[in-house]
mmCIF file of C-alpha atoms in Angstrom:
data_model
loop_
_atom_site.group_PDB
_atom_site.id
_atom_site.type_symbol
_atom_site.label_atom_id
_atom_site.label_comp_id
_atom_site.label_asym_id
_atom_site.label_seq_id
_atom_site.Cartn_x
_atom_site.Cartn_y
_atom_site.Cartn_z
ATOM 1 C CA GLN H 1 70.238 72.982 -44.599
ATOM 2 C CA VAL H 2 69.003 69.156 -44.476
ATOM 3 C CA GLN H 3 67.107 68.332 -40.367
ATOM 4 C CA LEU H 4 65.852 65.479 -39.326
ATOM 5 C CA VAL H 5 64.017 65.761 -35.575
ATOM 6 C CA GLU H 6 63.081 62.778 -34.075
ATOM 7 C CA SER H 7 59.922 62.452 -31.487
ATOM 8 C CA GLY H 8 57.934 60.132 -29.773
ATOM 9 C CA GLY H 9 60.391 59.119 -27.378
ATOM 10 C CA GLY H 10 59.335 58.696 -23.345
ATOM 11 C CA LEU H 11 59.189 56.468 -20.611
ATOM 12 C CA VAL H 12 57.073 52.900 -21.503
ATOM 13 C CA GLN H 13 56.797 50.104 -18.702
ATOM 14 C CA ALA H 14 58.447 46.634 -20.741
ATOM 15 C CA GLY H 15 55.578 45.107 -22.826
ATOM 16 C CA GLY H 16 54.725 48.781 -23.978
ATOM 17 C CA SER H 17 54.212 50.380 -27.306
ATOM 18 C CA LEU H 18 55.170 53.730 -28.699
ATOM 19 C CA ARG H 19 55.505 55.389 -31.970
ATOM 20 C CA LEU H 20 58.617 57.881 -33.367
ATOM 21 C CA SER H 21 58.763 60.274 -35.985
ATOM 22 C CA CYS H 22 61.308 61.612 -37.576
ATOM 23 C CA ALA H 23 60.025 64.152 -39.562
ATOM 24 C CA ALA H 24 62.562 65.476 -42.189
ATOM 25 C CA SER H 25 62.728 68.919 -43.925
ATOM 26 C CA GLY H 26 65.461 70.687 -46.560
ATOM 27 C CA ILE H 27 65.076 67.238 -48.173
ATOM 28 C CA ARG H 28 62.404 65.094 -49.277
ATOM 29 C CA ILE H 29 62.721 61.148 -48.066
ATOM 30 C CA SER H 30 61.326 60.836 -51.622
ATOM 31 C CA SER H 31 64.882 61.244 -52.899
ATOM 32 C CA ILE H 32 66.775 59.094 -50.596
ATOM 33 C CA ASN H 33 67.613 56.183 -51.332
ATOM 34 C CA ALA H 34 67.143 54.352 -48.162
ATOM 35 C CA MET H 35 66.253 55.429 -44.536
ATOM 36 C CA GLY H 36 66.399 54.220 -40.791
ATOM 37 C CA TRP H 37 66.154 54.437 -37.556
ATOM 38 C CA TYR H 38 69.592 53.904 -35.065
ATOM 39 C CA ARG H 39 69.645 53.430 -31.945
ATOM 40 C CA GLN H 40 72.812 54.073 -28.788
ATOM 41 C CA ALA H 41 72.780 52.441 -25.237
ATOM 42 C CA PRO H 42 74.526 53.893 -22.607
ATOM 43 C CA GLY H 43 78.023 52.383 -23.287
ATOM 44 C CA LYS H 44 77.301 51.139 -26.852
ATOM 45 C CA GLN H 45 77.640 51.869 -30.138
ATOM 46 C CA ARG H 46 74.946 52.892 -32.246
ATOM 47 C CA GLU H 47 73.307 50.066 -34.160
ATOM 48 C CA LEU H 48 70.927 50.072 -36.516
ATOM 49 C CA VAL H 49 67.352 49.217 -35.976
ATOM 50 C CA ALA H 50 65.347 49.118 -39.407
ATOM 51 C CA GLY H 51 65.567 50.346 -42.653
ATOM 52 C CA ILE H 52 63.183 50.698 -45.647
ATOM 53 C CA THR H 53 64.722 51.490 -49.330
ATOM 54 C CA SER H 54 62.519 54.261 -51.169
ATOM 55 C CA GLU H 55 60.412 51.190 -52.649
ATOM 56 C CA GLY H 56 59.213 50.408 -49.554
ATOM 57 C CA ARG H 57 61.151 47.376 -48.681
ATOM 58 C CA THR H 58 62.503 46.819 -45.040
ATOM 59 C CA ASN H 59 64.834 45.001 -42.998
ATOM 60 C CA TYR H 60 65.088 45.256 -39.180
ATOM 61 C CA ALA H 61 67.950 44.159 -36.862
ATOM 62 C CA ASP H 62 66.786 40.378 -35.143
ATOM 63 C CA SER H 63 66.691 42.317 -31.776
ATOM 64 C CA VAL H 64 63.130 44.189 -32.569
ATOM 65 C CA LYS H 65 61.960 41.559 -35.495
ATOM 66 C CA GLY H 66 58.122 41.326 -34.973
ATOM 67 C CA ARG H 67 58.326 43.841 -32.708
ATOM 68 C CA PHE H 68 59.008 47.211 -34.421
ATOM 69 C CA THR H 69 57.811 48.475 -37.385
ATOM 70 C CA ILE H 70 59.225 50.810 -39.305
ATOM 71 C CA SER H 71 56.671 52.932 -42.597
ATOM 72 C CA ARG H 72 57.306 56.257 -44.354
ATOM 73 C CA ASP H 73 55.331 58.822 -45.228
ATOM 74 C CA ASN H 74 56.095 60.793 -48.465
ATOM 75 C CA ALA H 75 54.085 63.185 -48.656
ATOM 76 C CA LYS H 76 54.388 64.361 -45.281
ATOM 77 C CA ASN H 77 58.196 63.873 -45.397
ATOM 78 C CA THR H 78 58.460 61.570 -41.970
ATOM 79 C CA VAL H 79 59.652 58.192 -41.633
ATOM 80 C CA TYR H 80 58.307 56.298 -38.617
ATOM 81 C CA LEU H 81 58.814 54.038 -36.149
ATOM 82 C CA GLN H 82 56.655 51.381 -34.076
ATOM 83 C CA MET H 83 57.512 49.577 -31.319
ATOM 84 C CA ASN H 84 55.929 47.006 -30.104
ATOM 85 C CA SER H 85 56.183 44.498 -27.097
ATOM 86 C CA LEU H 86 58.685 47.194 -25.787
ATOM 87 C CA LYS H 87 61.635 45.406 -22.976
ATOM 88 C CA PRO H 88 64.497 46.992 -21.145
ATOM 89 C CA ASP H 89 67.157 46.003 -23.735
ATOM 90 C CA ASP H 90 64.971 48.765 -26.187
ATOM 91 C CA THR H 91 65.936 51.250 -23.698
ATOM 92 C CA ALA H 92 68.870 53.605 -25.458
ATOM 93 C CA VAL H 93 68.211 57.571 -27.936
ATOM 94 C CA TYR H 94 66.743 56.678 -30.972
ATOM 95 C CA ASP H 95 67.930 58.723 -34.006
ATOM 96 C CA CYS H 96 67.211 58.632 -37.603
ATOM 97 C CA ASN H 97 69.273 58.772 -40.660
ATOM 98 C CA GLY H 98 69.711 58.259 -44.543
ATOM 99 C CA TYR H 99 71.125 53.721 -45.008
ATOM 100 C CA PRO H 100 73.509 53.131 -44.626
ATOM 101 C CA VAL H 101 74.749 56.480 -46.274
ATOM 102 C CA ARG H 102 74.198 59.826 -43.408
ATOM 103 C CA VAL H 103 72.550 62.129 -45.135
ATOM 104 C CA THR H 104 73.351 64.899 -42.351
ATOM 105 C CA SER H 105 75.513 65.164 -39.214
ATOM 106 C CA TRP H 106 73.682 63.293 -35.896
ATOM 107 C CA GLY H 107 70.596 64.944 -34.082
ATOM 108 C CA GLN H 108 69.640 65.309 -30.872
ATOM 109 C CA GLY H 109 67.453 62.007 -31.020
ATOM 110 C CA THR H 110 64.423 60.759 -28.978
ATOM 111 C CA GLN H 111 65.055 59.649 -25.410
ATOM 112 C CA VAL H 112 62.957 55.710 -25.004
ATOM 113 C CA THR H 113 62.612 54.373 -21.861
ATOM 114 C CA VAL H 114 61.552 50.996 -21.131
ATOM 115 C CA SER H 115 60.907 49.643 -17.312
ATOM 116 C CA SER H 116 61.093 46.456 -16.248
#
């Protein structure tokens, strides 16, 4: 059974940083073409924040370019999202999954709250 468990969220002031982790089990992330970090704010649709291919190519939503960095550690079977210069608009539940095709159902995610 494929599981993706997100962690690292929390409450932070604007301008602060957080590092999210997505630990995979039941599948090797190295076998997945691309992984993505997504977020869903209250009343809004889930959106892709950042993606990374198995070759290490990355892409970002315009709203986070220059502030967020996605990376993967195949040995640890984990995908990370380093978030710097956080803004209140970044407040959301953050999930990871395959990109653009999901590899499992959506989990609990991790809540990120940025105060002004």
